[in-house]
Amino acid sequence: MSIKLLPGLYESLVNELIEVGLAEAARENLRAELRGLDAGDSHEYFAQYLAGHIRKAFAALPLTERLEKQVELANRILVLLADSVPTSFDRQQSKVLRAELLIALSLAPIQRADTPLSTSCLMTGTRQDPSLVSQLRKEIATADAVDILCSFIKWGGVRILEDSLTQLTADKPMRVITTSYMGATDLKAVEFLRALPNTGVRVSYDTHRTRLHAKAYIIRRGTGFGVAYIGSSNLSQSALTDGLEWNVKISQYESPHLWAKVCATFETYWNDSEFVLYTEDSRDRLRQALQNERSAGDSDTILSFFNIKPYPFQQEILDRLEAERKLHGRFRNLVVAATGTGKTVIAAFDYARFKREQEGRPTRLLFVAHREEILKQSLATFQTVLRDHNFGDLLVAGSEPEKLDHLFVSIQSFNSRELWKSIPPDFFDYVCIDEFHHAAAPSYQRLLEFVKPKILLGLTATPERMDALDVVAFFDDHIAAEIRLPDAINRKLLSPFQYFGITDSIDFSQIRWQRGGYDVQELENLVTGNDVRAQLVINKIREILLKVSSARGLGFCVSVNHAEYMASVFNRAGISAVALSANSPRDLRLSVQRRLVNREINFIFVVDLYNEGVDIPEIDTILLLRPTESLTVFLQQLGRGLRLHDDKDCLTVLDFIGQAHQNFSFESRFRALLGQTAKRVDEEIEQGASRTYQPGAL
């Protein structure tokens, strides 16, 4: 007897019939992938295999004597197992030839999901579970058909599955059911799905009666190893990546009764007149329905400006600082905290605790940074935490302090005023140096050599420097506490982001390399006035963003000329943009920032202006338009868009990557995005790395 094995995924023990089928498949040049069983769980596969035959045998018994015969057979099986363990089940066409599973049959290697096809499981959105988006990509890649049922569909969710859905529908069918409920669905997402070949979309417009809340992703396979993900995840970026969503994976093989019900229910919905086929002519109807729903749900949200209690993760860092000092006697401490997690807030609470503990003794404070904006924000933070709006004095160009007891000073003013000549080294009891990665520069050496405080606190998001100078050495190679970018996003402290590495039209490999980076003038000459490249940038933002006119973006450029050129090109293309630099008047910078927040303009092109120290939580798009050699600067630029804000689901990052110089390294930045993993960076990228901070990213 022979068997025809269909190409696709399997999880079958190899018996004589399968072996015959494999021999026939080999003659058709199909590749059989076999995997040895693990002794720790092999009993599950064998028991499942036996259960299938027992089920068939029991079901074949005549009704008149079925119960009696089933009891008799069950007992005989139990006796046999008890007497014969270990044993084999030796029947024609069913004898297991070896302890191996057939898991795939294909012309090329197939990537499979991280959970088995033959058993069900629960995914809860925690870091211990794979992300739903990573599993859907792998499942869709081996599907023969896909059905999706969601109450709403967001462009961010469709976008991270765009490649998978496009490849699927090239020759396989897909059906999608959704609603206009709450106006949450994005019209662009539905339009994209409608335009795919072999795809049908149905929409319910009656949100008052239907209110479909079910979410299901049904992966059909001709091999009989289909799966369905059913739970709380709509087709949105947050639900597929970083939400605490619960989704059960149902196995067709293990639970045929559940599978049949899922498929039958979907068919019922699909054929229900309540769900209307969406066509090219339906666009206006859906747009109006979504607008009506959104208008009905309008409400004003009042946000608290600042909470004077530390967040739990900040308290963890404060506790570690206290332990460093009281248990280990370390009073020079470095805190590494990702941009946007509140480094200055941590410092303010740490100083407040120090002040309480001094019980009336002097608590003179020196806070040092290299930008006036950082100092002003930091002073405001300390005043809020200490509940004293008269606290502190600024010493920057054009500003004179009344006294030095609580001084917020720029490093430039510290040096130009030669403060070390007017105060003793131990004058300040508590010294905090923000953006401590700058401390390796000569301008900081006089400060570090001079001050002798009771406590010195360094703050930075990235202690690593591209010039190999080691700022951690100042703290005896010890970091007191840290929360890096991946951990901060996993904890929902920062916005998740979608990173798109876009092939650039420019070849940077021949640009002169000097002092650890590209020659800036050559770089500027290559990108400024390059209309082909500028058009590529415009084409990509129109392709990737939901609505360009709603974007609030920053574009990081090579030079002032490059920034002005990009702003000019965008304005000519109908995309409102402005160029700013560090030399732009402060009033102009503030007015442009307000216009961006109000969406009066959509993009600000800058050189080094917004790398650090300025917070615009509304920023939802970052354009990286130059190769950035410094990991610190790269993460700072990324950090400009990672602040949480109610008006954005995620940050979109477009990194235009050309042929790089041989000395340019991408590994450090991708490692910083991925965090610590057991795999090499290239392996993570090739296998579609998708954590909460990069849905659809690398």
XYZ file of C-alpha atoms in Angstrom:
698
model
C 0.000 0.000 0.000
C 1.315 3.468 -0.859
C 0.609 6.970 0.421
C 0.930 10.381 -1.224
C 2.531 12.853 1.193
C 1.636 16.452 0.415
C 4.409 19.063 0.659
C 4.157 21.028 3.893
C 4.619 20.743 7.628
C 4.146 17.565 9.642
C 4.740 16.234 13.117
C 4.312 12.520 12.492
C 6.118 9.516 13.836
C 7.721 7.660 10.946
C 5.899 4.376 10.388
C 6.028 2.020 7.444
C 3.387 3.912 5.517
C 5.185 7.229 6.023
C 8.445 5.594 4.969
C 6.841 4.502 1.715
C 5.546 8.029 1.229
C 8.997 9.482 1.913
C 10.524 7.215 -0.672
C 7.959 8.409 -3.204
C 8.524 12.049 -2.184
C 12.267 11.624 -2.619
C 11.674 10.600 -6.197
C 9.912 13.974 -6.648
C 12.969 15.767 -5.187
C 11.064 16.805 -2.072
C 13.277 17.295 0.971
C 12.272 15.416 4.123
C 13.303 17.039 7.393
C 13.522 14.555 10.247
C 14.158 15.300 13.914
C 15.117 12.845 16.601
C 12.874 12.576 19.652
C 13.981 13.687 23.098
C 13.623 10.967 25.716
C 12.168 13.522 28.096
C 8.986 14.049 26.101
C 8.899 11.153 23.633
C 6.089 9.510 25.630
C 3.779 12.383 24.647
C 4.270 11.712 20.956
C 3.906 7.964 21.368
C 0.806 8.349 23.541
C -0.681 10.737 21.008
C 0.098 8.304 18.213
C -1.526 5.418 20.102
C -4.505 7.568 21.037
C -5.231 8.167 17.386
C -5.380 4.464 16.627
C -7.358 3.727 19.766
C -9.817 6.461 18.841
C -10.245 5.001 15.359
C -10.613 1.452 16.630
C -13.104 2.378 19.311
C -15.149 4.475 16.897
C -15.309 1.536 14.448
C -16.991 -0.777 16.938
C -20.675 -1.578 16.239
C -23.126 0.457 18.297
C -24.863 -2.611 19.708
C -21.776 -3.751 21.603
C -19.629 -0.620 21.566
C -19.435 0.076 25.291
C -18.662 -3.509 26.284
C -16.052 -3.913 23.605
C -14.433 -0.581 24.489
C -14.079 -1.632 28.105
C -12.653 -4.979 27.071
C -10.189 -3.462 24.662
C -9.133 -0.777 27.121
C -8.377 -3.373 29.733
C -6.449 -5.549 27.318
C -4.365 -2.532 26.328
C -3.702 -1.630 29.935
C -2.661 -5.192 30.768
C -0.428 -5.305 27.772
C 1.258 -2.039 28.728
C 1.674 -3.128 32.315
C 3.223 -6.448 31.322
C 5.326 -5.239 28.471
C 6.818 -1.816 29.360
C 8.867 -0.844 27.449
C 6.940 -2.094 24.452
C 6.180 -1.402 20.804
C 2.882 -1.366 18.944
C 3.567 -3.667 16.031
C 0.815 -3.634 13.416
C 1.013 -3.551 9.620
C 1.134 0.044 8.356
C 1.578 1.244 11.950
C 4.840 -0.166 13.158
C 7.202 2.630 14.163
C 10.503 2.160 12.418
C 12.531 4.698 14.343
C 12.135 7.462 16.914
C 11.906 10.355 14.496
C 9.301 12.917 13.569
C 8.540 14.096 10.104
C 8.212 17.855 10.633
C 8.394 19.200 7.103
C 8.398 18.193 3.471
C 9.476 20.856 1.026
C 11.776 21.837 -1.797
C 13.708 24.158 0.537
C 14.197 24.574 4.308
C 11.101 25.893 6.101
C 11.124 28.087 9.183
C 8.571 26.910 11.718
C 6.924 28.500 14.724
C 8.527 28.206 18.157
C 5.635 26.175 19.607
C 4.542 22.719 18.375
C 1.923 22.225 15.684
C 0.376 19.191 17.336
C -0.313 20.593 20.815
C -2.087 23.678 22.072
C -0.462 26.383 24.188
C -1.091 29.726 25.857
C 0.835 32.891 25.020
C 0.557 35.698 27.586
C 2.668 38.511 26.153
C 5.413 38.177 28.746
C 9.114 38.078 27.976
C 9.078 34.306 28.548
C 6.797 33.821 25.539
C 7.616 34.548 21.898
C 5.819 37.591 20.527
C 2.633 36.906 18.617
C 3.930 38.752 15.562
C 7.011 36.521 15.353
C 4.809 33.413 15.433
C 2.325 34.726 12.886
C 5.107 35.484 10.432
C 6.386 31.924 10.638
C 2.901 30.403 10.504
C 1.828 32.488 7.516
C 4.978 31.505 5.635
C 3.834 27.857 5.627
C 0.074 28.373 5.346
C -2.140 27.173 2.529
C -4.821 29.709 3.506
C -5.326 32.302 6.249
C -8.476 33.694 7.885
C -8.340 36.722 10.217
C -11.124 37.912 12.511
C -10.541 41.177 14.443
C -12.775 43.901 15.838
C -10.333 46.491 14.534
C -7.295 46.607 12.275
C -4.513 49.174 12.624
C -2.004 50.179 9.977
C 0.830 49.509 12.417
C -0.327 45.905 12.784
C -0.716 45.361 9.051
C 2.612 47.010 8.368
C 4.650 44.613 10.485
C 3.020 41.686 8.671
C 3.099 43.357 5.254
C 5.799 41.171 3.711
C 4.267 37.960 5.082
C 0.775 38.797 3.823
C 2.072 39.911 0.435
C 3.990 36.669 -0.064
C 1.046 34.565 1.108
C -1.556 36.150 -1.142
C 0.610 35.916 -4.229
C -0.827 32.421 -4.754
C -2.898 31.542 -1.656
C -6.223 32.848 -0.329
C -6.797 35.105 2.669
C -10.054 36.317 4.218
C -10.403 39.131 6.757
C -13.406 40.144 8.881
C -13.415 43.404 10.856
C -15.686 46.241 12.055
C -15.903 50.026 12.307
C -16.402 49.740 16.073
C -15.170 52.820 17.998
C -13.562 54.139 14.819
C -10.428 52.242 15.802
C -9.769 50.648 12.408
C -7.388 52.487 10.074
C -8.809 53.007 6.590
C -5.327 52.675 5.075
C -4.982 49.206 6.613
C -8.269 47.991 5.123
C -7.399 49.503 1.749
C -4.053 47.715 1.764
C -5.694 44.357 2.510
C -8.376 44.888 -0.134
C -5.722 45.523 -2.770
C -3.927 42.243 -2.116
C -4.596 39.451 -4.638
C -6.604 36.401 -3.550
C -7.921 38.402 -0.581
C -11.445 39.132 0.599
C -12.381 41.651 3.301
C -15.773 41.944 5.018
C -16.763 44.770 7.385
C -19.555 45.149 9.936
C -20.855 48.725 10.068
C -23.517 48.086 12.752
C -21.406 48.661 15.857
C -24.421 49.081 18.157
C -25.826 45.617 17.509
C -22.895 43.467 16.461
C -19.905 44.737 18.441
C -17.631 41.937 17.375
C -14.887 41.502 19.986
C -13.456 38.167 18.844
C -9.855 37.995 17.676
C -8.660 34.979 15.741
C -5.862 34.156 13.297
C -6.604 30.873 11.526
C -3.737 29.181 9.681
C -4.969 26.418 7.375
C -2.701 23.655 6.052
C -3.451 20.774 3.740
C -1.269 18.496 5.855
C -3.814 18.562 8.688
C -1.506 20.552 10.977
C -3.365 23.850 10.963
C -3.411 26.171 13.977
C -5.573 29.023 15.240
C -4.485 31.825 17.574
C -7.521 32.980 19.538
C -7.454 35.577 22.287
C -7.242 39.295 22.941
C -4.915 40.554 20.197
C -6.392 42.770 17.515
C -4.390 43.404 14.368
C -2.470 46.318 15.874
C 1.196 46.949 16.549
C 0.886 46.959 20.343
C -1.368 43.895 20.523
C 0.950 41.825 18.321
C 4.187 42.834 20.002
C 4.311 44.271 23.494
C 0.802 44.146 24.954
C 0.005 41.835 27.867
C -2.339 39.920 25.592
C -3.498 36.349 26.189
C -3.800 34.140 23.126
C -4.416 30.398 22.974
C -2.906 28.452 20.115
C -5.298 25.654 19.119
C -3.891 22.678 17.253
C -6.004 21.106 14.535
C -4.220 17.806 15.108
C -4.688 17.704 18.883
C -8.125 19.324 19.122
C -10.066 18.559 15.942
C -13.383 19.376 17.614
C -12.222 22.896 18.561
C -10.678 23.380 15.164
C -13.912 22.403 13.448
C -15.887 24.849 15.592
C -13.467 27.701 14.931
C -13.606 27.144 11.179
C -17.384 26.702 11.149
C -17.924 29.887 13.170
C -15.726 31.881 10.834
C -17.685 30.535 7.869
C -20.919 31.586 9.591
C -19.646 35.136 10.027
C -18.284 35.243 6.490
C -21.675 34.306 5.063
C -23.675 36.545 7.417
C -25.182 39.581 5.688
C -24.094 41.686 8.653
C -20.541 41.513 7.314
C -20.458 43.386 4.010
C -17.896 42.648 1.317
C -15.470 45.564 1.146
C -14.728 46.717 -2.403
C -13.082 49.692 -4.040
C -16.467 51.455 -3.927
C -16.766 50.954 -0.142
C -14.028 53.427 0.790
C -16.312 56.433 1.424
C -18.781 54.389 3.451
C -16.084 53.038 5.736
C -14.426 56.445 6.100
C -17.723 57.995 7.176
C -18.497 55.139 9.571
C -15.090 55.467 11.213
C -15.472 59.248 11.537
C -18.915 58.856 13.106
C -17.609 56.381 15.655
C -14.634 58.584 16.534
C -16.831 61.653 16.983
C -19.150 59.753 19.283
C -16.252 58.830 21.528
C -14.503 62.194 21.808
C -13.428 63.166 25.304
C -10.832 65.419 26.807
C -7.993 63.821 28.697
C -6.214 65.805 31.375
C -2.741 64.542 32.134
C -0.829 65.204 35.314
C 2.346 67.179 34.630
C 4.481 65.360 37.131
C 4.136 62.772 39.855
C 6.369 63.594 42.804
C 6.718 59.931 43.776
C 9.323 57.816 41.973
C 8.094 55.069 39.712
C 8.890 51.515 40.860
C 11.819 51.124 38.460
C 13.234 54.454 39.658
C 12.869 53.327 43.260
C 14.810 50.171 42.402
C 17.696 52.320 41.198
C 17.475 54.541 44.280
C 17.619 51.451 46.494
C 20.690 50.192 44.649
C 22.412 53.542 45.116
C 21.690 53.420 48.833
C 23.080 49.882 49.037
C 26.213 50.901 47.132
C 26.953 53.591 49.701
C 25.823 52.008 52.950
C 26.810 48.392 52.312
C 29.791 48.725 49.989
C 31.154 52.159 50.840
C 31.069 53.360 47.228
C 30.237 57.061 47.021
C 31.133 57.608 43.374
C 28.255 55.992 41.505
C 27.340 55.650 37.849
C 23.720 55.156 36.795
C 23.093 53.985 33.233
C 19.488 54.632 32.242
C 17.988 54.734 28.769
C 16.918 58.101 27.429
C 13.386 58.815 28.583
C 13.448 56.820 31.822
C 13.971 59.871 34.029
C 17.655 59.996 34.942
C 17.287 63.513 36.336
C 14.254 62.483 38.383
C 16.338 59.705 39.929
C 19.092 62.188 40.759
C 16.591 64.609 42.310
C 15.104 61.937 44.565
C 18.577 60.702 45.468
C 19.614 64.220 46.444
C 16.365 64.700 48.411
C 17.164 61.570 50.424
C 20.734 62.757 50.983
C 19.399 66.101 52.209
C 17.039 64.438 54.696
C 19.804 62.240 56.049
C 22.096 65.214 56.706
C 19.654 66.532 59.339
C 20.512 70.179 58.956
C 24.129 69.791 57.898
C 25.241 71.454 54.634
C 23.918 69.853 51.452
C 25.473 72.021 48.778
C 24.689 70.736 45.286
C 26.565 71.039 42.008
C 24.740 69.836 38.894
C 26.786 69.876 35.688
C 25.670 69.468 32.076
C 26.886 70.748 28.727
C 23.686 72.348 27.406
C 21.581 75.174 28.805
C 18.332 73.361 27.930
C 19.378 70.337 29.986
C 20.241 72.542 32.956
C 16.926 74.391 32.895
C 14.941 71.166 32.680
C 17.011 69.628 35.459
C 16.545 72.643 37.727
C 12.776 72.469 37.197
C 12.822 68.748 38.040
C 14.729 69.316 41.291
C 12.367 72.149 42.245
C 9.359 69.894 41.670
C 10.750 66.925 43.597
C 11.900 69.151 46.468
C 8.669 71.176 46.302
C 10.678 74.360 46.368
C 10.402 76.614 43.341
C 13.092 78.900 44.755
C 15.631 76.072 44.836
C 18.806 76.385 42.796
C 20.623 78.907 40.632
C 21.786 78.761 37.024
C 25.272 79.600 35.868
C 25.381 79.709 32.090
C 26.300 82.311 29.516
C 24.219 85.402 30.291
C 22.997 84.139 33.669
C 24.543 84.964 37.049
C 23.698 83.008 40.225
C 22.788 84.793 43.439
C 24.724 82.176 45.396
C 26.593 78.947 44.771
C 24.941 76.642 47.334
C 22.748 74.828 44.791
C 24.363 75.476 41.449
C 23.307 74.220 38.023
C 26.244 75.028 35.778
C 27.328 74.312 32.232
C 30.745 72.736 31.881
C 31.713 75.652 29.657
C 30.882 78.190 32.382
C 32.612 76.124 35.055
C 35.811 76.335 33.043
C 35.479 79.903 31.758
C 34.687 81.258 35.251
C 37.478 79.147 36.787
C 35.266 78.268 39.744
C 38.017 76.174 41.296
C 39.780 79.423 42.189
C 36.915 80.740 44.337
C 35.793 77.662 46.297
C 37.523 74.792 48.120
C 37.397 71.262 46.601
C 34.956 70.036 49.266
C 32.600 73.017 48.959
C 29.941 70.917 47.235
C 28.590 67.960 49.203
C 26.703 66.355 46.316
C 27.894 66.545 42.705
C 25.817 65.235 39.812
C 27.190 65.121 36.262
C 24.591 64.545 33.576
C 25.391 62.872 30.235
C 28.523 61.472 31.864
C 29.688 59.924 28.603
C 31.033 63.420 27.847
C 33.233 63.276 30.952
C 36.121 61.690 29.050
C 36.537 64.963 27.163
C 39.325 67.337 28.293
C 36.774 69.986 29.323
C 35.585 67.737 32.164
C 38.998 66.739 33.486
C 39.538 69.915 35.517
C 36.152 69.432 37.176
C 36.707 65.759 38.025
C 40.193 66.408 39.360
C 39.020 69.327 41.503
C 35.764 68.401 43.244
C 35.838 66.295 46.432
C 32.181 65.840 47.403
C 30.626 63.387 49.841
C 28.680 61.897 46.899
C 29.361 62.021 43.162
C 26.676 60.722 40.821
C 27.176 60.210 37.090
C 24.209 59.841 34.755
C 24.277 58.503 31.199
C 22.266 56.455 28.756
C 25.352 55.127 26.977
C 28.715 54.865 28.752
C 30.239 53.305 25.624
C 32.227 55.771 23.502
C 33.388 55.278 19.928
C 36.804 56.790 20.773
C 37.477 53.917 23.212
C 37.839 56.287 26.186
C 36.449 54.528 29.244
C 34.209 56.643 31.479
C 33.317 53.643 33.648
C 36.924 53.481 34.853
C 36.285 56.630 36.900
C 33.845 54.533 38.953
C 36.317 51.684 39.450
C 34.788 49.843 36.467
C 31.521 49.492 38.332
C 27.998 50.518 37.297
C 25.795 51.025 40.340
C 22.494 50.547 38.524
C 21.336 50.355 34.942
C 18.267 50.035 32.811
C 19.143 49.710 29.129
C 16.938 50.447 26.157
C 15.515 46.920 25.561
C 14.665 46.486 29.241
C 13.079 49.935 29.427
C 10.818 49.143 26.479
C 9.970 45.695 27.827
C 8.876 47.395 31.043
C 6.636 49.748 29.042
C 8.690 52.754 30.187
C 9.384 53.845 26.621
C 7.443 53.669 23.401
C 7.922 50.561 21.250
C 9.273 51.273 17.809
C 9.315 49.906 14.307
C 12.755 50.126 12.746
C 13.060 50.072 8.956
C 16.558 49.671 7.557
C 16.178 51.058 4.031
C 18.701 50.428 1.277
C 20.207 53.801 0.425
C 21.166 54.844 -3.083
C 24.477 56.292 -1.846
C 27.829 54.512 -1.633
C 29.663 55.767 1.468
C 32.493 53.259 1.211
C 34.870 55.573 -0.646
C 34.519 58.565 1.684
C 37.690 59.398 3.576
C 37.784 57.957 7.108
C 39.524 60.102 9.712
C 39.496 60.408 13.505
C 37.085 57.498 13.847
C 34.492 58.661 11.350
C 33.557 59.871 7.901
C 34.970 63.153 6.610
C 32.021 65.503 7.198
C 32.679 67.720 4.185
C 32.816 64.765 1.800
C 29.691 63.374 3.441
C 27.883 66.691 2.998
C 28.884 66.916 -0.654
C 27.488 63.447 -1.268
C 24.033 63.969 0.265
C 23.279 67.679 -0.176
C 21.588 68.337 -3.501
C 21.124 64.618 -4.192
C 17.574 64.738 -5.570
C 17.401 60.990 -6.221
C 18.148 60.223 -2.611
C 15.773 62.916 -1.325
C 12.978 61.473 -3.466
C 13.705 58.027 -2.017
C 13.190 59.459 1.475
C 9.875 61.031 0.472
C 8.681 57.868 -1.272
C 9.474 55.742 1.763
C 7.712 57.930 4.317
C 4.636 58.006 2.087
C 4.765 54.232 1.775
C 5.389 53.447 5.436
C 3.553 56.141 7.403
C -0.196 55.959 7.849
C -0.708 59.653 7.078
C 2.254 61.924 6.370
C 0.252 65.071 7.153
C -0.263 63.784 10.710
C 3.382 62.929 11.322
C 5.544 64.677 13.882
C 9.055 63.820 12.790
C 12.715 64.643 13.215
C 15.278 64.159 10.467
C 18.944 63.984 11.509
C 21.248 65.407 8.845
C 24.956 65.736 8.065
C 25.199 69.537 8.143
C 23.196 72.753 8.213
C 23.268 72.840 4.403
C 21.956 69.283 4.256
C 19.169 70.087 6.740
C 18.110 73.181 4.800
C 18.176 71.204 1.548
C 15.969 68.439 2.973
C 13.474 70.958 4.375
C 13.310 72.664 0.976
C 12.739 69.359 -0.852
C 9.991 68.331 1.578
C 8.202 71.667 1.272
C 8.298 71.438 -2.528
C 6.751 67.977 -2.221
C 3.906 69.369 -0.106
C 5.251 68.116 3.233
C 5.637 70.985 5.679
C 9.172 71.069 7.104
C 11.682 73.410 8.779
C 15.458 73.221 9.243
C 17.048 74.134 12.585
C 20.568 74.069 13.972
C 22.267 74.801 17.271
C 22.816 78.339 15.957
C 19.097 78.966 15.460
C 17.688 81.588 17.877
C 16.047 80.079 20.934
C 12.708 81.780 20.230
C 12.688 80.286 16.735
C 13.461 76.821 18.075
C 10.634 77.041 20.614
C 8.121 78.302 18.064
C 9.067 75.573 15.579
C 8.741 72.976 18.318
C 5.228 74.221 19.142
C 4.293 74.145 15.466
C 5.474 70.532 15.221
C 3.420 69.510 18.261
C 0.368 71.231 16.737
C 1.039 69.547 13.371
C 1.416 72.910 11.643
C 4.644 71.395 10.340
C 5.429 67.702 10.032
C 9.222 67.479 10.053
C 12.136 69.331 11.602
C 15.520 68.669 9.999
C 18.413 69.135 12.411
C 22.134 68.466 12.715
C 23.034 68.181 16.395
C 20.216 70.144 17.990
C 17.905 67.451 19.314
C 20.440 64.742 20.078
C 19.894 65.189 23.802
C 18.263 67.321 26.428
C 15.025 68.234 24.627
C 11.865 66.226 25.190
C 9.057 66.251 22.630
C 6.941 63.191 23.535
C 4.717 63.718 20.496
C 7.516 62.794 18.063
C 6.417 59.652 16.218
C 8.870 59.481 13.298
C 12.670 59.560 13.153
C 14.588 59.854 9.864
C 18.259 58.865 10.096
C 19.683 60.542 7.007
C 23.393 60.193 7.732
C 25.632 57.347 8.879
C 26.207 57.898 12.608
C 29.457 56.369 13.828
C 28.788 56.978 17.525
C 26.537 54.477 19.295
C 25.830 57.157 21.894
C 24.581 59.634 19.293
C 22.608 56.920 17.485
C 20.751 55.984 20.678
C 20.233 59.622 21.616
C 18.669 60.316 18.237
C 16.482 57.247 18.572
C 15.578 58.341 22.088
C 14.041 61.586 20.826
C 11.017 59.588 19.738
C 10.790 57.017 22.513
C 8.882 59.114 25.033
C 5.454 57.696 25.758
C 2.496 59.709 24.520
C -1.206 58.936 24.265
C -1.269 60.135 20.673
C 1.085 57.499 19.269
C 1.079 53.714 19.197
C 4.752 53.457 18.414
C 7.737 55.293 17.007
C 8.603 54.727 13.344
C 12.326 54.832 12.536
C 13.569 55.020 8.946
C 17.315 54.417 8.751
C 18.758 54.964 5.270
C 21.695 52.578 4.997
C 24.149 52.857 2.128
C 27.271 50.871 1.307
C 29.403 51.627 4.367
C 33.113 52.201 4.789
C 34.971 49.079 5.899
C 35.647 50.707 9.283
C 31.974 51.433 9.927
C 30.261 48.940 12.255
C 26.545 48.253 12.457
C 26.898 45.539 15.088
C 27.043 47.786 18.158
C 23.827 49.618 17.331
C 21.892 46.456 16.514
C 23.217 44.806 19.657
C 22.021 47.803 21.653
C 18.567 47.414 20.110
C 18.408 43.650 20.575
C 19.887 43.471 24.064
C 21.746 40.432 25.314
C 20.843 37.313 23.354
C 22.420 33.920 22.877
C 22.557 34.427 19.117
C 24.813 36.514 16.946
C 23.380 39.794 15.706
C 23.234 38.575 12.099
C 21.365 35.438 13.192
C 18.801 37.510 15.086
C 18.227 39.717 12.046
C 18.042 36.830 9.565
C 15.509 35.042 11.761
C 13.291 38.109 11.915
C 14.094 39.488 15.358
C 10.911 40.961 16.769
C 10.803 42.003 20.353
C 8.558 44.611 21.795
C 10.896 47.379 20.860
C 11.095 46.522 17.196
C 8.014 45.035 15.750
C 8.805 44.232 12.168
C 12.135 45.824 12.599
C 15.470 44.209 11.918
